[in-house]
Coordinates of C-alpha atoms in Angstrom, one line a residue:
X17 CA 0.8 -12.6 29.7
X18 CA -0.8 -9.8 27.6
X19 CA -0.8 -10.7 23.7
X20 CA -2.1 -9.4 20.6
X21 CA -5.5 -10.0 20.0
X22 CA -5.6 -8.5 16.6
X23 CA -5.0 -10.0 13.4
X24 CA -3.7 -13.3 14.5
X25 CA -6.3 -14.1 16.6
X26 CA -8.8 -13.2 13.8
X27 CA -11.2 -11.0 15.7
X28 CA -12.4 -7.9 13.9
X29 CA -10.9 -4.9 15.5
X30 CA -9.3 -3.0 12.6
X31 CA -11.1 -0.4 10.5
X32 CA -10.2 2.2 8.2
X33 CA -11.2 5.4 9.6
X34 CA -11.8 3.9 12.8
X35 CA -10.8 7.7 14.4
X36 CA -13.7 9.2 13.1
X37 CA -16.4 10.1 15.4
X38 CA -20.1 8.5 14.8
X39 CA -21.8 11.7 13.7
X40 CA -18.5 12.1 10.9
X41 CA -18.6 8.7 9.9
X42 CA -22.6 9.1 9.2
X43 CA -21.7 12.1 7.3
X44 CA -19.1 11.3 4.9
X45 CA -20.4 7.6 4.3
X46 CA -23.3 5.9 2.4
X47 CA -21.3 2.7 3.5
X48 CA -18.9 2.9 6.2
X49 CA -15.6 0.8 6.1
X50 CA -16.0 -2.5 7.2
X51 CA -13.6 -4.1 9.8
X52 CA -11.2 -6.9 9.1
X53 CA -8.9 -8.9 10.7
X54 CA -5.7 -11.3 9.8
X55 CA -8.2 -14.1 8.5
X56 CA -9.4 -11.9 6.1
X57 CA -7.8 -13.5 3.0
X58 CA -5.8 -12.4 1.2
X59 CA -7.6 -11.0 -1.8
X60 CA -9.5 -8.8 0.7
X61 CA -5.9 -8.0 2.9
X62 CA -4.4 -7.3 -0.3
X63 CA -6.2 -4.0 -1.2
X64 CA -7.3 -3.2 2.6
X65 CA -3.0 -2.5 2.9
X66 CA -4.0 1.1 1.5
X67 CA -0.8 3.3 3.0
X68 CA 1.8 1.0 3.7
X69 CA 4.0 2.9 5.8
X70 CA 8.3 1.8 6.3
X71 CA 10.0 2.8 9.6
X72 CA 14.0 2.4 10.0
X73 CA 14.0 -1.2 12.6
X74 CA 16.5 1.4 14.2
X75 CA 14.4 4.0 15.5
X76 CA 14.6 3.7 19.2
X77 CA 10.9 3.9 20.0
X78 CA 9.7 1.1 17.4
X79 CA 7.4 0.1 19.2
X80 CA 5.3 3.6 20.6
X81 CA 5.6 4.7 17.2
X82 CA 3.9 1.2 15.8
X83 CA 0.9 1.8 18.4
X84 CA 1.1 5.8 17.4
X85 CA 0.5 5.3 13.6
X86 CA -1.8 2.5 14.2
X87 CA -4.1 4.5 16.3
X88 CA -3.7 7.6 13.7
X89 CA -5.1 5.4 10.6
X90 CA -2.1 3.2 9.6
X91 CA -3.4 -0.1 9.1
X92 CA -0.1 -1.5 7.6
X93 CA 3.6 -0.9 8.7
X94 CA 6.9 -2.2 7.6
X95 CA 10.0 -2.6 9.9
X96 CA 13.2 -2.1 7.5
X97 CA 16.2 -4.1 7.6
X98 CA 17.6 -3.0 4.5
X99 CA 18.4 0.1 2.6
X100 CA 17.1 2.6 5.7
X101 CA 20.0 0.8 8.0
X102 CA 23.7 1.3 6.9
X103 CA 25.7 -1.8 7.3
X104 CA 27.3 -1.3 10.1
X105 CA 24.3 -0.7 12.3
X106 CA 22.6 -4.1 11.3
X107 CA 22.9 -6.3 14.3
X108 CA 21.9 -3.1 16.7
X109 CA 18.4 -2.5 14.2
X110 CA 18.2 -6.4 14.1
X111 CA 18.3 -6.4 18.1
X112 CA 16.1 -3.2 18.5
X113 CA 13.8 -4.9 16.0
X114 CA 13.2 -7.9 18.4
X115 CA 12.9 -5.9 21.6
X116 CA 10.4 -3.6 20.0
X117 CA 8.3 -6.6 18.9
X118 CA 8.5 -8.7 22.2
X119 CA 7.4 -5.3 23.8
X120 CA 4.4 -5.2 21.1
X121 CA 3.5 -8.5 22.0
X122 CA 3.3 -7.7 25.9
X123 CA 1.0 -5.1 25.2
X124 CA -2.4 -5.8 25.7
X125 CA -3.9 -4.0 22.7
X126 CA -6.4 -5.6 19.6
X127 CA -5.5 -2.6 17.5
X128 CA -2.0 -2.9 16.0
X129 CA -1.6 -2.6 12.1
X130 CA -0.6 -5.9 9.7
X131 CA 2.8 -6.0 10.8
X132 CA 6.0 -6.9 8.6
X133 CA 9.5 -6.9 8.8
X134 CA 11.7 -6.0 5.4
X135 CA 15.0 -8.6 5.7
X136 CA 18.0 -8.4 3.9
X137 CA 18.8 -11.8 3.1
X138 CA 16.9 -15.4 3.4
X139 CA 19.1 -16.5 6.7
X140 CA 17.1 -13.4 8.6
X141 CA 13.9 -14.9 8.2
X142 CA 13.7 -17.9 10.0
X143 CA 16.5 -16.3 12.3
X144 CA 14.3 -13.1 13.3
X145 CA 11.4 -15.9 14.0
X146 CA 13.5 -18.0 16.5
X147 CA 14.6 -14.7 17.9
X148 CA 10.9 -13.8 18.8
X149 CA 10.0 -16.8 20.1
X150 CA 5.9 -16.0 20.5
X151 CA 6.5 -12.9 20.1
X152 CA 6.3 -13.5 16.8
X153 CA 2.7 -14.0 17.0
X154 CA 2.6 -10.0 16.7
X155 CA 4.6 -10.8 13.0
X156 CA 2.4 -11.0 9.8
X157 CA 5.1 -12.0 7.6
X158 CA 8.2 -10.2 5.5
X159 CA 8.7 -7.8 2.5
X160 CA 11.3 -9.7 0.8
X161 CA 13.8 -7.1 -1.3
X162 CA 15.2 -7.4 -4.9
X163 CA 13.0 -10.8 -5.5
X164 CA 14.3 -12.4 -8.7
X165 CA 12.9 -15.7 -9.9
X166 CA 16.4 -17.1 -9.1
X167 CA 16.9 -15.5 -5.5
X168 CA 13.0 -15.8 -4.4
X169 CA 13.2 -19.2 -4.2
X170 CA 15.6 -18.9 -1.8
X171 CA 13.6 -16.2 0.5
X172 CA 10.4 -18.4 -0.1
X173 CA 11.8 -21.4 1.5
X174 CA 13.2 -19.7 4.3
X175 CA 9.6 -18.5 4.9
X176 CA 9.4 -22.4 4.4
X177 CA 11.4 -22.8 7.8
X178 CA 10.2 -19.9 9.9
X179 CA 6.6 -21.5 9.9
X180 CA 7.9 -24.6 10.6
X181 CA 9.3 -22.5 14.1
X182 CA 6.2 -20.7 14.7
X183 CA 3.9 -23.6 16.0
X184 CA 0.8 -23.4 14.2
X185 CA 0.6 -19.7 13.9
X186 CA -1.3 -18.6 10.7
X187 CA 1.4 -18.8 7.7
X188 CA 3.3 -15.6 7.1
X189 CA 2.6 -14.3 4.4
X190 CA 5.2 -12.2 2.3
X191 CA 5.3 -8.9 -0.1
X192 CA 8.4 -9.6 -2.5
X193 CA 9.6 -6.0 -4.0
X194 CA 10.2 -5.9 -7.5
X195 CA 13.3 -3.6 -7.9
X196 CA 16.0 -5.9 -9.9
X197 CA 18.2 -4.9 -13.3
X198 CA 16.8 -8.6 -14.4
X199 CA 13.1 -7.4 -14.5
X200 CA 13.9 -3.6 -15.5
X201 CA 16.0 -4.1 -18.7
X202 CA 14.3 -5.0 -22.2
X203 CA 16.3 -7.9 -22.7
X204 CA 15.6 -10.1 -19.8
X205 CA 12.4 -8.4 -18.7
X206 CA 9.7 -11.1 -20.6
X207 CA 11.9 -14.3 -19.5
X208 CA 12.0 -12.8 -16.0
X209 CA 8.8 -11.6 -15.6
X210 CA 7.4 -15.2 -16.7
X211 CA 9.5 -17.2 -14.2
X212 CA 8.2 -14.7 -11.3
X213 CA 4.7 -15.9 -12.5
X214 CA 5.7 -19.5 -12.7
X215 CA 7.7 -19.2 -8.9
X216 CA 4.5 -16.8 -7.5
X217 CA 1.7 -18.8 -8.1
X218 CA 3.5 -21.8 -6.3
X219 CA 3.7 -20.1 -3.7
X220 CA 0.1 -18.1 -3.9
X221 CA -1.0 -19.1 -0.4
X222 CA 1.1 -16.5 1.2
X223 CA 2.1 -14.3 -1.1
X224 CA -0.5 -10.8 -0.5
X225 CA 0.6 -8.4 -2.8
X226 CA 3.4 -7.4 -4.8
X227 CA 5.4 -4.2 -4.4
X228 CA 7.4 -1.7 -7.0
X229 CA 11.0 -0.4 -5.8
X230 CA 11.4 2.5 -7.8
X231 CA 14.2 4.3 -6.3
X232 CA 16.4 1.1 -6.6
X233 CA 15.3 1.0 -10.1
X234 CA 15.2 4.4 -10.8
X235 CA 19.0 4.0 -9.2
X236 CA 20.1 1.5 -12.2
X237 CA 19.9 4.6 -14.5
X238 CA 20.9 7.5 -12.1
X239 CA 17.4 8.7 -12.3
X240 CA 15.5 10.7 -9.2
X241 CA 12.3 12.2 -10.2
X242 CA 11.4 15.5 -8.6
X243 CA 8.4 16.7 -6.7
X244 CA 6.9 18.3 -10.5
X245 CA 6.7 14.7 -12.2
X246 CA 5.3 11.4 -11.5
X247 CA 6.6 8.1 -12.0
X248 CA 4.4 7.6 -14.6
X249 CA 6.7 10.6 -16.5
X250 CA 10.0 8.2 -16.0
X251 CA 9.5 6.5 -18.5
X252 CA 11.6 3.8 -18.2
X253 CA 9.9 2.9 -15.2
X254 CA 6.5 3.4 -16.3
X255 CA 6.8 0.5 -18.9
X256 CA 8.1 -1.9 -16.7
X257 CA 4.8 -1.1 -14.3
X258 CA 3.0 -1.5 -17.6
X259 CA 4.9 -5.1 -18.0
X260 CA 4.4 -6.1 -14.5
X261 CA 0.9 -5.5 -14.4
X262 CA 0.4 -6.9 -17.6
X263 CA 2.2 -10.1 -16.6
X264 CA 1.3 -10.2 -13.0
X265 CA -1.3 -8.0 -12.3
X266 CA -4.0 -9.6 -14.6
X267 CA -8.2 -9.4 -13.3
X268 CA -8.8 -12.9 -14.3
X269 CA -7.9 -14.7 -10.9
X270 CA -3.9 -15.6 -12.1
X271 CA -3.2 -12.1 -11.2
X272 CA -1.5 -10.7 -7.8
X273 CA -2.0 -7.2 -6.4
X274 CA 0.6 -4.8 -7.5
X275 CA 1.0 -2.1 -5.1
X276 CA 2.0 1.4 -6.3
X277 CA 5.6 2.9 -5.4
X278 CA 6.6 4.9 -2.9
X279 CA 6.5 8.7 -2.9
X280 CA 9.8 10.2 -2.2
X281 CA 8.4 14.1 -1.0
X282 CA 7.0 15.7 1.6
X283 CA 7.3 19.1 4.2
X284 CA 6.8 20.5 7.3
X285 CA 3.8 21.4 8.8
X286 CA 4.5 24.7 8.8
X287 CA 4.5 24.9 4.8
X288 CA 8.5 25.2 4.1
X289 CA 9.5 22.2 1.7
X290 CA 13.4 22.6 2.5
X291 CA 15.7 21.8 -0.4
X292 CA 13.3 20.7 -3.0
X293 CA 14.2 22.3 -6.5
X294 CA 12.1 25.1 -7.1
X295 CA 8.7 24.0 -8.8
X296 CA 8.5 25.0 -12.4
X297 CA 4.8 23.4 -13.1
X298 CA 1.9 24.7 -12.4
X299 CA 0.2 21.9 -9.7
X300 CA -2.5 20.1 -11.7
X301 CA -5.1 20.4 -8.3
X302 CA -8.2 21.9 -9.6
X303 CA -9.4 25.0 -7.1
X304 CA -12.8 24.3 -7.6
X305 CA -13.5 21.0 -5.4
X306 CA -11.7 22.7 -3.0
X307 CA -14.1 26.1 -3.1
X308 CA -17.7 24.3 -3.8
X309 CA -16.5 22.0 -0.7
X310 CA -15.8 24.9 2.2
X311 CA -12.2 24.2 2.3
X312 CA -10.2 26.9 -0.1
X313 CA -6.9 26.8 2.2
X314 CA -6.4 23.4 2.3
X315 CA -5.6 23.5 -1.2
X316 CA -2.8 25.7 -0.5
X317 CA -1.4 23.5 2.2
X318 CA -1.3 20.5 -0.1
X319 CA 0.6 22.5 -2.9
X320 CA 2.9 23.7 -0.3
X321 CA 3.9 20.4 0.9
X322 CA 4.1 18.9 -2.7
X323 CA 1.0 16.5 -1.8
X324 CA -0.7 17.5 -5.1
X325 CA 2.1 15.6 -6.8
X326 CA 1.6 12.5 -4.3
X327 CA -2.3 13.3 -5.0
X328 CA -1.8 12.9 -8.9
X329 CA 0.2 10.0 -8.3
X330 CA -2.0 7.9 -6.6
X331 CA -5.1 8.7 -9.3
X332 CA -2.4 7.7 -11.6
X333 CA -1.5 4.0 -9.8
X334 CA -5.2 3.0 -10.1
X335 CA -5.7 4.0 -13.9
X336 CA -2.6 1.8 -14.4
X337 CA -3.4 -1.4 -12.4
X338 CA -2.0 -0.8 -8.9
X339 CA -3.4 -0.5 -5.5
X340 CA -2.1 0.9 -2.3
X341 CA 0.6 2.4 -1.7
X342 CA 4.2 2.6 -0.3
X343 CA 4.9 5.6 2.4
X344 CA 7.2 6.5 4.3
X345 CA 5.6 9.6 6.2
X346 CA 3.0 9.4 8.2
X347 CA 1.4 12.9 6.0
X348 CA 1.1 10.6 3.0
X349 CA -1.5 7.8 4.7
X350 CA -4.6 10.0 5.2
X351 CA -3.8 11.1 1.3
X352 CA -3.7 7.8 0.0
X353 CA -6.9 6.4 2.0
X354 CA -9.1 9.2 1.7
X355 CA -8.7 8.8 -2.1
X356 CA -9.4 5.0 -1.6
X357 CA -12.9 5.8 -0.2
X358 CA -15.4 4.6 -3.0
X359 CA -17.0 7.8 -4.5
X360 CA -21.4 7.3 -4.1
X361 CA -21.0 7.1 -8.1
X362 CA -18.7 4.9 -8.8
X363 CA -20.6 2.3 -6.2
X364 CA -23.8 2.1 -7.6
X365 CA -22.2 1.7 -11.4
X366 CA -20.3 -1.3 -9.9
X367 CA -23.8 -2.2 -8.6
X368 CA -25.4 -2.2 -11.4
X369 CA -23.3 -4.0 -13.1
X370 CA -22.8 -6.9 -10.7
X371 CA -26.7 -7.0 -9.9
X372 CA -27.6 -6.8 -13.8
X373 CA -28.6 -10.4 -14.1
X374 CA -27.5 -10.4 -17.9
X375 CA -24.4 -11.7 -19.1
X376 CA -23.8 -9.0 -21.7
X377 CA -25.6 -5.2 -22.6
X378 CA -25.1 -2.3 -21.9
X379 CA -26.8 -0.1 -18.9
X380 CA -26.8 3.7 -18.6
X381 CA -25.2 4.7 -15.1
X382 CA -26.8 6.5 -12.3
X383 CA -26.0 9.9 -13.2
X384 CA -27.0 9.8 -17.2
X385 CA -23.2 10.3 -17.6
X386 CA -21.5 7.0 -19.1
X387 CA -22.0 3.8 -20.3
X388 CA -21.5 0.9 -18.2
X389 CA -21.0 -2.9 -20.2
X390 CA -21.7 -5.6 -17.9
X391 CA -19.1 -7.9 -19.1
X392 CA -15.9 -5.3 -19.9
X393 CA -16.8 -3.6 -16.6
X394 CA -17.2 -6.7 -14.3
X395 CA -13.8 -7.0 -13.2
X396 CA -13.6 -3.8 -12.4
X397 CA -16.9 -4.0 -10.5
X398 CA -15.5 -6.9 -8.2
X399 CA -12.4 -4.8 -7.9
X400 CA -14.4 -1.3 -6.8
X401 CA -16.5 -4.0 -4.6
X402 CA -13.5 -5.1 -2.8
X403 CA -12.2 -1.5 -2.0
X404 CA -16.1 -0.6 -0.9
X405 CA -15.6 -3.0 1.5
X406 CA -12.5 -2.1 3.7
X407 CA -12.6 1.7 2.8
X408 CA -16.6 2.5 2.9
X409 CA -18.6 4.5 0.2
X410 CA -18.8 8.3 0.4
X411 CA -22.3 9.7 1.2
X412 CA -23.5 11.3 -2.2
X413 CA -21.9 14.3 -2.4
X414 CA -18.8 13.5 -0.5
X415 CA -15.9 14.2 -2.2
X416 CA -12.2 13.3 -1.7
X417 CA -11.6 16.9 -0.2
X418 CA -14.2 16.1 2.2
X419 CA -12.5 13.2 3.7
X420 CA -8.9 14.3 3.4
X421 CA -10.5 17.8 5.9
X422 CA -12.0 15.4 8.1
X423 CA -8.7 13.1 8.9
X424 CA -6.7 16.2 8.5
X425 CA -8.5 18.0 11.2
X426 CA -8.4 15.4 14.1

């Protein structure tokens, strides 16, 4: 029978930008993305995530729309169990969920994207698992919702028991979501956020990155920000990514990857945005990159379909400590990964840094511009290194409009 020689197998099929033609890719890259596969580790899998994009488990063509995506970019897709299925229609997503992935697993292509499945409660892991049989070679592991310290331990060891089915597949790995009233209000947020450190790194083998729920925590306080603001202006929310990262996210190897949340906004092709409120901000998307770069109408489309805001957004989760990105339209992944290309720049002052051969001092960057301290900026160095790695290095002079024309155009 066909199978899935992607990640499970280890071979090295998967790249970012992997749609771009030869002559493109030598264009817009000093270093093109490298490919990587399910025995990448996960320190490099973490960050190589980039758009992680949800589907409803109940859409009827799971599976075409899996192989769709993946050959469009995506490169990580989430099958949800949970808040995109109402009750009622469980057991049909659950069974629509299984025949999709036995249908992935009969198909003989090396391409599909890290593959996960977003459960509702412990008992569906090691249930879904026996379901699939070895099918569930196509499976990658499980985003596990609301994950306190006391309810993980649960979803951990049913992760626990679905390996134990799976016959010496690689170990799933999982993506707990960090959405609960425990971590979100002030007065259980330190003890909370300490025993999700203590209960993580137990577990660290299999845990690749964390993600942020903020529309279930926006939803303890009846908040829904609109297409004008960022989560970053919620403020509530904001501190608690400030928390997380500070407790969870730290550069000194104890630290996980904290993914940034999902973007709740996006329009039509043709440039109508439907119901959103009417926009009262100016966009903060500077014409001029746009102009110098030959592409003064894509602006206008981005603005249009409130992908400025997403835009903003995104520069917003990497000053703060995250990386990647929940989506949950297919518009949103060329977005994010075009702005997770390294900029020519920013490469060589990570190089420099790393190939200093000092362990302190300071070294004037590439373009006379800034300062670069070998040992404040090594961490981040590593970090950009990573990135450079599964997302490439833009060619000097490549900027992020460049990209974002070039995947918008295929």
């Amino acid at each position: 029978m066909p199978h899935r020689g992607g990640f499970f197998e280890g071979s090295t099929t998967v790249r970012h930008f992997g749609y771009l033609s030869a002559s493109d890719t030598d264009a817009l890259f000093e270093a093109p993305p490298e490919p990587f596969s399910r025995g990448s580790g996960t320190g490099l899998l973490s960050v190589a995530l980039g758009a992680t994009l949800y589907m409803p488990a109940s859409r009827p063509a799971l599976a075409a729309d899996v192989v769709k995506q993946a050959a469009a970019g995506v490169t990580s897709v989430v099958a949800c169990l949970e808040d995109s299925v109402a009750d009622e229609q469980l057991a049909e997503a659950e069974d629509n969920l299984v025949a999709a992935l036995h249908e992935l697993y009969g198909t003989a292509t090396a391409d599909l994207p890290l593959l996960f499945v977003r459960v509702r409660t412990p008992e569906q892991v090691p249930a879904l698992v026996r379901r699939l049989g070895r099918a569930a070679e196509v499976l990658d592991g499980f985003v596990l919702p609301k994950f306190t310290a006391e309810r993980g331990a649960a979803f951990l060891r049913a992760v626990d028991q679905a390996d134990a089915v799976r016959d010496g597949a690689p170990p799933l790995l999982v993506m707990p979501v960090i959405e609960s009233g425990a971590v979100l209000y002030a007065e259980s947020r330190v003890d909370e956020l300490t025993r999700l450190r203590d209960l993580l790194h137990r577990e660290r083998r299999r845990v690749l990155a964390l993600r942020l729920g903020a529309t279930d925590l926006c939803a303890l306080y009846g908040l829904r920000r609109s297409p004008d603001l960022s989560i970053y202006d919620v403020k509530v929310i904001s501190n608690l990514i400030a928390d997380v990262v500070n407790v969870l996210g730290r550069a000194d190897g104890t630290g996980f990857t904290v993914t940034g949340p999902v973007w709740e906004y996006y329009g039509s092709h043709d440039g109508s945005h439907g119901s959103w409120p009417e926009r009262i901000f100016k966009p903060q998307l500077r014409q001029s990159p746009f102009v110098e770069h030959d592409e003064p109408d894509l602006r206008g489309q981005l603005v249009s379909r409130a992908i400025d805001g997403l835009i903003r957004e995104v520069a917003l989760d990497r000053a703060n400590g995250l990386t990647g990105k929940t989506v949950i339209h297919p518009s949103h992944v060329g977005v994010v990964h075009a702005l997770s290309v390294v900029p020519y720049e920013q490469h060589r002052d990570a190089a420099d840094v790393l190939d200093s051969g000092t362990s302190g001092g300071v070294l004037a960057s590439v373009r006379r511009n800034k300062m670069n301290e070998v040992r404040p900026h090594a961490a981040w160095a590593r970090q950009t290194m990573l990135r450079a790695k599964v997302f490439g290095v833009a060619a000097d002079g490549v900027s992020f409009v460049d990209l974002l024309a070039a995947s918008l155009s295929r």
